[in-house]
Amino acid sequence: MKNQSNAKMYITIGIILMLVVGFIAYKNVTKIQNYKENGKEIECTVVSVIQGRKGKQSVEAAYYDEAGNLITADVIRNQKTYVGEEFIGMVVPENPEEIYCMPSESTQKIVYCVFGIFGLIGVILIICGVVSAVKHRKVYY
């Protein structure tokens, strides 16, 4: 009976892992695609950096929009920064209060490889669960 519950556990964990990884990968890809297609490059200056736990930074930057208004926005920087640093970011019209800096191609490849590995682990868990269930099932005639 224990093997049956292990099989169910493997299959359940595999499915959950694949769903979570798939959802995160989908959101990541759609966000990058949205900024590539609809984003506009802007020159920004970092106005505040708040150091969080484990080195995470909350960054705000200021930029001028097309009308010449100064806008302060949260930044997704993908690297360490400091107050006063100038950089090129991207803004989409539907969310001008968020500046996004594209990760490098190598970083994107690493992230996609990690997503692929976790997806593969999910598939392997499902296969192990199915094999375990088939091996240890009781035959009733």
mmCIF file of C-alpha atoms in Angstrom:
data_model
loop_
_atom_site.group_PDB
_atom_site.id
_atom_site.type_symbol
_atom_site.label_atom_id
_atom_site.label_comp_id
_atom_site.label_asym_id
_atom_site.label_seq_id
_atom_site.Cartn_x
_atom_site.Cartn_y
_atom_site.Cartn_z
ATOM 1 C CA MET A 1 0.000 0.000 0.000
ATOM 2 C CA LYS A 2 2.900 2.353 0.683
ATOM 3 C CA ASN A 3 4.082 2.067 -2.927
ATOM 4 C CA GLN A 4 0.662 3.156 -4.178
ATOM 5 C CA SER A 5 0.803 6.296 -2.057
ATOM 6 C CA ASN A 6 4.366 6.962 -3.251
ATOM 7 C CA ALA A 7 3.203 6.645 -6.845
ATOM 8 C CA LYS A 8 0.370 9.107 -6.225
ATOM 9 C CA MET A 9 2.760 11.459 -4.455
ATOM 10 C CA TYR A 10 5.281 11.341 -7.346
ATOM 11 C CA ILE A 11 2.581 12.009 -9.917
ATOM 12 C CA THR A 12 1.039 14.822 -7.860
ATOM 13 C CA ILE A 13 4.369 16.530 -7.197
ATOM 14 C CA GLY A 14 5.351 16.128 -10.865
ATOM 15 C CA ILE A 15 2.120 17.698 -12.089
ATOM 16 C CA ILE A 16 2.333 20.567 -9.582
ATOM 17 C CA LEU A 17 5.975 21.202 -10.499
ATOM 18 C CA MET A 18 5.190 21.264 -14.220
ATOM 19 C CA LEU A 19 2.212 23.588 -13.718
ATOM 20 C CA VAL A 20 4.143 26.038 -11.522
ATOM 21 C CA VAL A 21 7.190 26.084 -13.809
ATOM 22 C CA GLY A 22 4.981 26.425 -16.885
ATOM 23 C CA PHE A 23 3.068 29.328 -15.353
ATOM 24 C CA ILE A 24 6.225 31.162 -14.262
ATOM 25 C CA ALA A 25 7.897 30.608 -17.635
ATOM 26 C CA TYR A 26 4.781 31.803 -19.479
ATOM 27 C CA LYS A 27 4.538 34.985 -17.385
ATOM 28 C CA ASN A 28 8.265 35.661 -17.878
ATOM 29 C CA VAL A 29 8.132 35.168 -21.648
ATOM 30 C CA THR A 30 4.982 37.260 -22.101
ATOM 31 C CA LYS A 31 6.435 40.102 -20.011
ATOM 32 C CA ILE A 32 9.676 40.183 -22.016
ATOM 33 C CA GLN A 33 7.734 39.942 -25.289
ATOM 34 C CA ASN A 34 5.415 42.795 -24.233
ATOM 35 C CA TYR A 35 8.365 45.066 -23.458
ATOM 36 C CA LYS A 36 10.088 44.124 -26.741
ATOM 37 C CA GLU A 37 6.995 44.817 -28.847
ATOM 38 C CA ASN A 38 5.350 47.728 -27.006
ATOM 39 C CA GLY A 39 8.124 49.180 -24.875
ATOM 40 C CA LYS A 40 9.828 52.473 -25.406
ATOM 41 C CA GLU A 41 13.437 53.063 -24.388
ATOM 42 C CA ILE A 42 13.975 55.869 -21.908
ATOM 43 C CA GLU A 43 16.918 57.384 -20.081
ATOM 44 C CA CYS A 44 16.555 57.008 -16.311
ATOM 45 C CA THR A 45 18.386 58.110 -13.192
ATOM 46 C CA VAL A 46 18.243 56.084 -9.986
ATOM 47 C CA VAL A 47 16.788 58.227 -7.183
ATOM 48 C CA SER A 48 16.539 55.689 -4.355
ATOM 49 C CA VAL A 49 17.839 52.240 -3.488
ATOM 50 C CA ILE A 50 16.561 50.290 -0.496
ATOM 51 C CA GLN A 51 18.623 47.272 0.480
ATOM 52 C CA GLY A 52 16.467 44.307 1.404
ATOM 53 C CA ARG A 53 17.173 40.849 2.710
ATOM 54 C CA LYS A 54 19.769 38.708 0.980
ATOM 55 C CA GLY A 55 21.053 41.639 -1.068
ATOM 56 C CA LYS A 56 17.756 42.308 -2.866
ATOM 57 C CA GLN A 57 17.323 45.923 -3.865
ATOM 58 C CA SER A 58 14.147 47.967 -4.252
ATOM 59 C CA VAL A 59 15.000 50.628 -6.800
ATOM 60 C CA GLU A 60 13.193 53.787 -7.883
ATOM 61 C CA ALA A 61 14.245 55.884 -10.827
ATOM 62 C CA ALA A 62 13.080 59.083 -12.463
ATOM 63 C CA TYR A 63 12.586 59.801 -16.149
ATOM 64 C CA TYR A 64 10.861 62.330 -18.367
ATOM 65 C CA ASP A 65 7.911 61.166 -20.460
ATOM 66 C CA GLU A 66 7.052 62.424 -23.943
ATOM 67 C CA ALA A 67 5.138 65.390 -22.490
ATOM 68 C CA GLY A 68 8.143 66.443 -20.415
ATOM 69 C CA ASN A 69 6.668 65.350 -17.078
ATOM 70 C CA LEU A 70 9.044 63.930 -14.473
ATOM 71 C CA ILE A 71 7.896 60.438 -13.491
ATOM 72 C CA THR A 72 9.251 58.401 -10.595
ATOM 73 C CA ALA A 73 8.872 54.664 -11.146
ATOM 74 C CA ASP A 74 9.807 51.312 -9.644
ATOM 75 C CA VAL A 75 12.622 49.565 -11.494
ATOM 76 C CA ILE A 76 13.161 45.946 -12.376
ATOM 77 C CA ARG A 77 16.906 46.283 -12.876
ATOM 78 C CA ASN A 78 18.223 42.685 -13.030
ATOM 79 C CA GLN A 79 21.544 43.873 -11.565
ATOM 80 C CA LYS A 80 22.937 45.845 -8.624
ATOM 81 C CA THR A 81 22.692 49.610 -8.855
ATOM 82 C CA TYR A 82 23.394 52.782 -6.885
ATOM 83 C CA VAL A 83 21.794 56.213 -6.417
ATOM 84 C CA GLY A 84 22.628 58.588 -9.241
ATOM 85 C CA GLU A 85 23.350 55.856 -11.794
ATOM 86 C CA GLU A 86 22.001 56.565 -15.258
ATOM 87 C CA PHE A 87 20.752 53.721 -17.433
ATOM 88 C CA ILE A 88 18.474 52.905 -20.341
ATOM 89 C CA GLY A 89 15.232 51.158 -19.411
ATOM 90 C CA MET A 90 11.954 50.339 -21.093
ATOM 91 C CA VAL A 91 8.439 51.488 -20.303
ATOM 92 C CA VAL A 92 5.155 50.267 -21.743
ATOM 93 C CA PRO A 93 2.269 52.715 -22.168
ATOM 94 C CA GLU A 94 -0.113 50.734 -19.939
ATOM 95 C CA ASN A 95 2.317 50.808 -16.986
ATOM 96 C CA PRO A 96 4.469 53.964 -16.929
ATOM 97 C CA GLU A 97 5.211 53.481 -13.209
ATOM 98 C CA GLU A 98 7.412 50.445 -13.917
ATOM 99 C CA ILE A 99 10.759 50.571 -15.671
ATOM 100 C CA TYR A 100 12.088 47.272 -16.968
ATOM 101 C CA CYS A 101 15.681 46.531 -17.906
ATOM 102 C CA MET A 102 16.045 43.580 -20.233
ATOM 103 C CA PRO A 103 18.229 40.777 -18.903
ATOM 104 C CA SER A 104 21.195 39.803 -21.040
ATOM 105 C CA GLU A 105 20.823 36.976 -23.548
ATOM 106 C CA SER A 106 23.069 34.719 -21.465
ATOM 107 C CA THR A 107 20.947 35.338 -18.356
ATOM 108 C CA GLN A 108 17.796 34.544 -20.316
ATOM 109 C CA LYS A 109 19.338 31.295 -21.585
ATOM 110 C CA ILE A 110 20.315 30.279 -18.046
ATOM 111 C CA VAL A 111 16.793 30.999 -16.772
ATOM 112 C CA TYR A 112 15.230 29.003 -19.617
ATOM 113 C CA CYS A 113 17.602 26.102 -18.905
ATOM 114 C CA VAL A 114 16.570 26.152 -15.237
ATOM 115 C CA PHE A 115 12.888 26.159 -16.264
ATOM 116 C CA GLY A 116 13.599 23.258 -18.613
ATOM 117 C CA ILE A 117 15.380 21.272 -15.903
ATOM 118 C CA PHE A 118 12.511 21.719 -13.449
ATOM 119 C CA GLY A 119 10.010 20.786 -16.163
ATOM 120 C CA LEU A 120 12.045 17.679 -16.951
ATOM 121 C CA ILE A 121 12.137 16.768 -13.255
ATOM 122 C CA GLY A 122 8.339 17.053 -13.225
ATOM 123 C CA VAL A 123 8.051 14.716 -16.225
ATOM 124 C CA ILE A 124 10.471 12.244 -14.622
ATOM 125 C CA LEU A 125 8.468 12.270 -11.374
ATOM 126 C CA ILE A 126 5.268 11.549 -13.283
ATOM 127 C CA ILE A 127 6.917 8.700 -15.206
ATOM 128 C CA CYS A 128 8.375 7.255 -11.964
ATOM 129 C CA GLY A 129 4.960 7.446 -10.345
ATOM 130 C CA VAL A 130 3.252 5.689 -13.230
ATOM 131 C CA VAL A 131 5.943 2.994 -13.393
ATOM 132 C CA SER A 132 5.738 2.478 -9.627
ATOM 133 C CA ALA A 133 1.954 2.197 -9.761
ATOM 134 C CA VAL A 134 2.074 -0.307 -12.618
ATOM 135 C CA LYS A 135 4.778 -2.401 -10.911
ATOM 136 C CA HIS A 136 3.040 -2.617 -7.574
ATOM 137 C CA ARG A 137 -0.592 -2.824 -8.541
ATOM 138 C CA LYS A 138 -2.614 -5.737 -7.308
ATOM 139 C CA VAL A 139 -4.047 -7.965 -9.979
ATOM 140 C CA TYR A 140 -7.679 -8.904 -9.356
ATOM 141 C CA TYR A 141 -9.291 -11.601 -11.442
#
